[in-house]
C-alpha positions as MATLAB code, in Angstrom:
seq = 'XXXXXXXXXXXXXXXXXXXXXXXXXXXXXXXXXXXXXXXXXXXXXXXXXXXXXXXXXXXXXXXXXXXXXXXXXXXXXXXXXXXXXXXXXXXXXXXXXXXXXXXXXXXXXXXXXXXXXXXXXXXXXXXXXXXXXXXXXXXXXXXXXXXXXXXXXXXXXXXXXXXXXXXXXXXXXXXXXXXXXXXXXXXXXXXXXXXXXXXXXXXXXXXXXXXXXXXXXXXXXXXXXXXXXXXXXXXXXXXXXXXXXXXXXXXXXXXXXXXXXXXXXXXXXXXXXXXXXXXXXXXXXXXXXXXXXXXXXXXXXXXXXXXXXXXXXXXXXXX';
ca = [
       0.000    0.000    0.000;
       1.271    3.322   -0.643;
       0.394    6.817    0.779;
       0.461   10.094   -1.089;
       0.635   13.193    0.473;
      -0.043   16.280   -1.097;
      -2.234   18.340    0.997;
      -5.164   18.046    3.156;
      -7.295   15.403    2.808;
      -5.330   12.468    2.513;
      -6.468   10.367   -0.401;
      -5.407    6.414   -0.331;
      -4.983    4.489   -3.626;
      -5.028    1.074   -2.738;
      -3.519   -1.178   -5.577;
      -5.117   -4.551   -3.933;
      -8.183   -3.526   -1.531;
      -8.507   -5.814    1.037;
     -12.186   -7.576    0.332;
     -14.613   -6.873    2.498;
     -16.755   -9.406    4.437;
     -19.383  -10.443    2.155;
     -18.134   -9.216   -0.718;
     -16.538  -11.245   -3.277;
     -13.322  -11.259   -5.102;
     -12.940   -8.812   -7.551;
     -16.007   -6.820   -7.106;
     -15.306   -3.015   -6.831;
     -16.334   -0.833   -3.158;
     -18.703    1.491   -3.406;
     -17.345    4.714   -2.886;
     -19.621    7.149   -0.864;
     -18.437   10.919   -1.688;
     -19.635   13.529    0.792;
     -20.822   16.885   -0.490;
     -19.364   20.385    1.382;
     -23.183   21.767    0.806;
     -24.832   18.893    2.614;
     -27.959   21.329    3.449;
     -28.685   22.666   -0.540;
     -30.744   20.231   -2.222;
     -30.579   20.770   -6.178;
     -33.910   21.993   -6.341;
     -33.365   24.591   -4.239;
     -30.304   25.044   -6.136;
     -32.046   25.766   -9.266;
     -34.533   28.144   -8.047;
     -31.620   30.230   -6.442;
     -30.139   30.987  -10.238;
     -34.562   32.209  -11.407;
     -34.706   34.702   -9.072;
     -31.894   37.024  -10.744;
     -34.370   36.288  -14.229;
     -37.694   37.258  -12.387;
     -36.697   40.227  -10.876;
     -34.933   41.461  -14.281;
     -37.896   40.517  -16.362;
     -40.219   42.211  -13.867;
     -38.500   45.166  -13.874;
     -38.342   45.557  -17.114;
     -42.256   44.642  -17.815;
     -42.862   47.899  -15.364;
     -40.277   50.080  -17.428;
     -42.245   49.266  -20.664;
     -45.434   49.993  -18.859;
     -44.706   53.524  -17.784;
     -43.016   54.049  -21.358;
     -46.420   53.340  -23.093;
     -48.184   55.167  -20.323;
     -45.828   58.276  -21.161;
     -45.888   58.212  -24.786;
     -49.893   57.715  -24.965;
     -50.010   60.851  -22.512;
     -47.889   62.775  -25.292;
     -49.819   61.499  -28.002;
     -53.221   61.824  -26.298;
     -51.902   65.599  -25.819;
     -50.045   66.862  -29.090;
     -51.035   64.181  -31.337;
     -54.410   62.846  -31.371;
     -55.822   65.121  -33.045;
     -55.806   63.901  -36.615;
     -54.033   66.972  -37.844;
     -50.793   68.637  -37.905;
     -50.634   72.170  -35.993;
     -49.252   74.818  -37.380;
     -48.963   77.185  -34.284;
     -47.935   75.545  -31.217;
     -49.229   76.790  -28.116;
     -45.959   78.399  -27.029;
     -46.129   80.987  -30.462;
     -50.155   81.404  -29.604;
     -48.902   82.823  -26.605;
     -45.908   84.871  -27.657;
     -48.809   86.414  -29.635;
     -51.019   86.915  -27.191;
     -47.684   88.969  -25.273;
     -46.882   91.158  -28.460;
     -47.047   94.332  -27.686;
     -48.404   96.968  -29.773;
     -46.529  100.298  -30.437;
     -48.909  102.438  -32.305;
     -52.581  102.201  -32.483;
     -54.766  101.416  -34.883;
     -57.927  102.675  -35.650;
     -61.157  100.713  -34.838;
     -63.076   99.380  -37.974;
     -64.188   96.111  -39.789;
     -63.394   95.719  -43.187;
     -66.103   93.660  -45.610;
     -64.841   91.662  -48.245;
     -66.872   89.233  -50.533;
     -65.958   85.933  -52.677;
     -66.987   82.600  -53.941;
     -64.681   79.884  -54.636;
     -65.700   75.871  -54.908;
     -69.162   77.190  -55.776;
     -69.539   78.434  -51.928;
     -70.619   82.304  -51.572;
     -68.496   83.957  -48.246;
     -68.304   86.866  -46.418;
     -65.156   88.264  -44.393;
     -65.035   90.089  -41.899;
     -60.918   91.567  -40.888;
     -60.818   93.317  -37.793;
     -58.757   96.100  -36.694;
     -57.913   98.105  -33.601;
     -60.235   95.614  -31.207;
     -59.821   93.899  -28.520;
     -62.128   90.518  -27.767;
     -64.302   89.271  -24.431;
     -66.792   86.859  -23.689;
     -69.816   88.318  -22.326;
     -73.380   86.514  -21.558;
     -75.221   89.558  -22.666;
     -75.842   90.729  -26.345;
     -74.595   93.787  -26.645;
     -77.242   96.276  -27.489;
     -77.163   98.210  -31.375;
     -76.706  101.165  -29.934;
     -73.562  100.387  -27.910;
     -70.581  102.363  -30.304;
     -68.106  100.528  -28.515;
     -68.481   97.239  -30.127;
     -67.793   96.593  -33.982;
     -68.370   93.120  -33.838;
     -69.922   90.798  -31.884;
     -71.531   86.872  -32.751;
     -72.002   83.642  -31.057;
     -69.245   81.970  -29.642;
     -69.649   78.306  -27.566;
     -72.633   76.191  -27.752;
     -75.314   74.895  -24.926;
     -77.831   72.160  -23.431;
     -81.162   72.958  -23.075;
     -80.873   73.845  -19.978;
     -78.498   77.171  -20.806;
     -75.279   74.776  -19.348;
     -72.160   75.672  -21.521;
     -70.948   72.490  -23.551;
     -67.257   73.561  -24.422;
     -64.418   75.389  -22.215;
     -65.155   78.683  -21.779;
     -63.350   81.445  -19.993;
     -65.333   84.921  -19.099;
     -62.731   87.303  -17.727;
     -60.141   85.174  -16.376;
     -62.888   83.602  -14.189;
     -63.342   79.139  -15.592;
     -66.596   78.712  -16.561;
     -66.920   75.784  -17.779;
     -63.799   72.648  -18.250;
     -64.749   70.349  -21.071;
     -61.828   67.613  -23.018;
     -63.326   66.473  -25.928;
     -64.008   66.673  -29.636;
     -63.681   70.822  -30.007;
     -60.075   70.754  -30.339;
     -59.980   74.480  -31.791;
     -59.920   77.599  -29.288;
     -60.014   81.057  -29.795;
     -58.203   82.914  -26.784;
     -57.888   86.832  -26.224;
     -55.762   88.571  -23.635;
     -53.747   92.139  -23.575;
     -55.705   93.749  -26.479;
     -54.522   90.593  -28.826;
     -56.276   87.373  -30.023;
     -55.606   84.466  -31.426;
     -57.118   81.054  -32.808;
     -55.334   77.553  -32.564;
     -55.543   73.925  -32.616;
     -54.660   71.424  -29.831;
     -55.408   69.257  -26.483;
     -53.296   71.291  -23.783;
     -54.633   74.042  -21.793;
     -51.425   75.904  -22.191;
     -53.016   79.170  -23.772;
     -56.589   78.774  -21.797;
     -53.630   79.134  -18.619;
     -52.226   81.946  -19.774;
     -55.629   83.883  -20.539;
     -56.712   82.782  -16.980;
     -53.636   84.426  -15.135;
     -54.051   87.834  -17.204;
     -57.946   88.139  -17.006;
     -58.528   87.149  -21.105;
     -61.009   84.968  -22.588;
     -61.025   81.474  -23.999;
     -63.542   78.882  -25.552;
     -63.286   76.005  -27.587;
     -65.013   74.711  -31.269;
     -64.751   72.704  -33.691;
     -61.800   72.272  -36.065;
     -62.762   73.439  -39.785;
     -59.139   73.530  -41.123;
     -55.377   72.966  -39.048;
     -52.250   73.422  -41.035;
     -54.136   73.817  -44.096;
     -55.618   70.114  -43.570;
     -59.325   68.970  -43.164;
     -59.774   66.839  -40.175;
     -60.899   63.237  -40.503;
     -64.641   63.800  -39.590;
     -67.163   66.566  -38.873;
     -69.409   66.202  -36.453;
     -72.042   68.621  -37.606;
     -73.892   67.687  -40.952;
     -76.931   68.919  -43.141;
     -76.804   72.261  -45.210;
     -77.064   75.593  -42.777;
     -75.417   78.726  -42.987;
     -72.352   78.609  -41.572;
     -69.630   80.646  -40.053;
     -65.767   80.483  -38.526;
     -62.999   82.569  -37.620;
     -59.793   82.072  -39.740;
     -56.083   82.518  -40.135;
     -54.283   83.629  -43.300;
     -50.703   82.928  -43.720;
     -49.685   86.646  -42.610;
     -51.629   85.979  -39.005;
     -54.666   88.362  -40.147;
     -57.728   86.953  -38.574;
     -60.745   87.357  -40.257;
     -64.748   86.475  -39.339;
     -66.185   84.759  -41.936;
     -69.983   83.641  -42.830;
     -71.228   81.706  -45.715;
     -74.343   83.315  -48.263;
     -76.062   80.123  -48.314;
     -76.738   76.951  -46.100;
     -73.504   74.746  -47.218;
     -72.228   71.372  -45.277;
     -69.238   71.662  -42.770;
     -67.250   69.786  -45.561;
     -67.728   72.515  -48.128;
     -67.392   75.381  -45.786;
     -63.959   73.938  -45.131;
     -62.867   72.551  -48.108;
     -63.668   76.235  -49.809;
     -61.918   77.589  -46.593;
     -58.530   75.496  -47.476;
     -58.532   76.385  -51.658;
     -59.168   79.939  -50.332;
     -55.749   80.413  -48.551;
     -56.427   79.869  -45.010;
     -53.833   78.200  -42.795;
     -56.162   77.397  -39.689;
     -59.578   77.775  -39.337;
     -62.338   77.110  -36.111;
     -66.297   76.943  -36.154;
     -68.782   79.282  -34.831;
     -71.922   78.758  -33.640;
     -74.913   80.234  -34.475;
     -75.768   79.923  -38.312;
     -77.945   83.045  -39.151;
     -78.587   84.553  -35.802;
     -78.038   88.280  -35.341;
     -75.062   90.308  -35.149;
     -73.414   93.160  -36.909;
     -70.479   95.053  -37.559;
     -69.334   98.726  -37.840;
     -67.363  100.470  -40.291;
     -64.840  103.035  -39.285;
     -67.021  105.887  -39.184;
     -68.573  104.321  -36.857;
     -72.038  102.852  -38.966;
     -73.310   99.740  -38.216;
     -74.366   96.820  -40.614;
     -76.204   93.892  -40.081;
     -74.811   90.345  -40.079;
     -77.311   87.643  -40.294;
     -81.122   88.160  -39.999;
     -82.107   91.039  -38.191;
     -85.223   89.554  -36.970;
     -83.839   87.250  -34.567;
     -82.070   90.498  -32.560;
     -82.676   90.349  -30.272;
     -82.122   86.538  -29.321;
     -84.821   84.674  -27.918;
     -82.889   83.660  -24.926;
     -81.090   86.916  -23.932;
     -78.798   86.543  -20.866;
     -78.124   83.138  -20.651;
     -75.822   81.795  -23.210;
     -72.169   83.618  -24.358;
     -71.295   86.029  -26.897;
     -67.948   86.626  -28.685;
     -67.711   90.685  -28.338;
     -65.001   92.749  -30.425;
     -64.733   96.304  -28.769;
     -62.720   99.301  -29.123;
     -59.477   99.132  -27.745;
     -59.549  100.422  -23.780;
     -63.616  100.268  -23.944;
     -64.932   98.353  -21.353;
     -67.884   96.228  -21.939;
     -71.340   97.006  -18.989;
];
């Protein structure tokens, strides 16, 4: 027998092992090895190396979550609209802050035109500044030079888009009238979009702000109007060189046409506004007044209780 010593433990080689009571000539021992990690069974083993996997793929499941919760926030709030913008909210505002060096004299200017077989009217306003205000202004009232319908109602007189009535929030609404008009430091502006960027801004400096339907964005139809049959209709739009101009149609014509004729006309952006043929009028700059829509419905049936878009004189205060 020989013994080999290396280091700790010993091992024996035995080149004849003894036999073993029992056991015959020739047969081999069984050799019984001892494991250091006596207490670890293999399936314990095994489910020791998964847990490094589960937490990774769990973490990553929640990272992919929030990622698709972000980006549907971003679309839900500068995409989904169906449209490209042309003015982002930040430049609607930067408008609204322009300040005005000299001043310009009060008047509406009346321009006529067909195009795509539909008869308009425009309206480009000068020297005015815009509020909301929940009485018609009377005729006789020289201060104001244009005035019409701005947000729509229930039966019951309740406003059914955002509106804003000096600074004050009338009435929160997020749905399909993705056009506003906003006006705030003797400016005004119209625009397309889901935030409530501008509608914040007209808050903090006392302006006004309502929402409408799109009729044109970026020189683009949107996918659908939700308004249909043949009725006189009427907007506000935005020509390439930011002039804003009120505009009504001679005849009843679908939301389609009023837009389409809208877009082959020139204008960049465009909103609807309510109110078909109801009353209103505008004043030249002498002063004279001229109707707009059908002079037997001034005044309107249900005075007091629904909003009007009101164009005064710059510095004139509305009662």
């Amino acid at each position: 027998m020989k013994e080999i010593e290396n280091e700790k433990p010993i091992i024996i080689i035995e080149e004849k092992p003894d036999v073993i009571p029992g056991q015959g000539e020739g047969e081999v021992p069984t050799i019984v090895v001892e494991r250091d990690d006596k207490n670890e069974s293999p399936a314990s083993a095994q489910k020791a190396k998964r847990w490094p996997w589960i937490v990774g793929s769990a973490l990553i499941t929640i990272v992919c979550c929030l990622a698709l919760w972000l980006g549907w926030r971003y679309y839900r709030a500068y995409n989904n609209i169906g449209v490209p913008v042309a003015v982002t909210s930040e430049q609607n505002i930067a408008k609204l802050q322009a300040f005005h060096s000299q001043p310009t004299t009060p008047e509406v200017i009346k321009t006529s035109d067909s195009i795509l077989g539909v008869a308009m009217n425009f309206y480009e306003m000068k020297g005015l500044r815009a509020e909301i205000a929940m009485s018609e202004p009377d005729t006789a009232d020289v201060s104001v030079y244009l005035y019409s319908r701005c947000s729509d109602y229930h039966k019951d007189f309740s406003i059914i888009s955002s509106l804003v009535m000096d600074g004050q929030e009338v009435k929160t609404v997020d749905g399909k009238r993705l056009g506003y008009f906003a006006g705030a430091d003797g400016n005004y502006v119209i625009g397309i979009g889901r935030d409530e960027d501008v509608k914040e801004y007209v808050k903090g400096r006392q302006g006004c702000f309502f929402r409408q339907y799109i009729l044109l964005s970026a020189g683009v139809l949107p996918r659908q109007f939700y308004l249909h049959g043949k009725v006189e209709r009427r907007g506000i739009g935005r020509m390439p060189d930011d002039k804003l101009y009120y505009i009504e149609t001679r005849h009843a014509e679908t939301m389609w046409d009023f837009a389409d004729a809208l877009r082959e006309y020139g204008f960049v952006d465009a909103i609807y506004i309510t109110g078909g043929y109801d009353y209103g009028f505008y004043r030249t700059a002498d002063g004279e007044r001229h109707h707009i829509g059908d002079p037997n419905r001034y005044p309107h049936k249900y005075p007091g209780q629904i909003p009007w878009l009101v164009f005064r004189k710059e510095g004139v205060s509305g009662s």
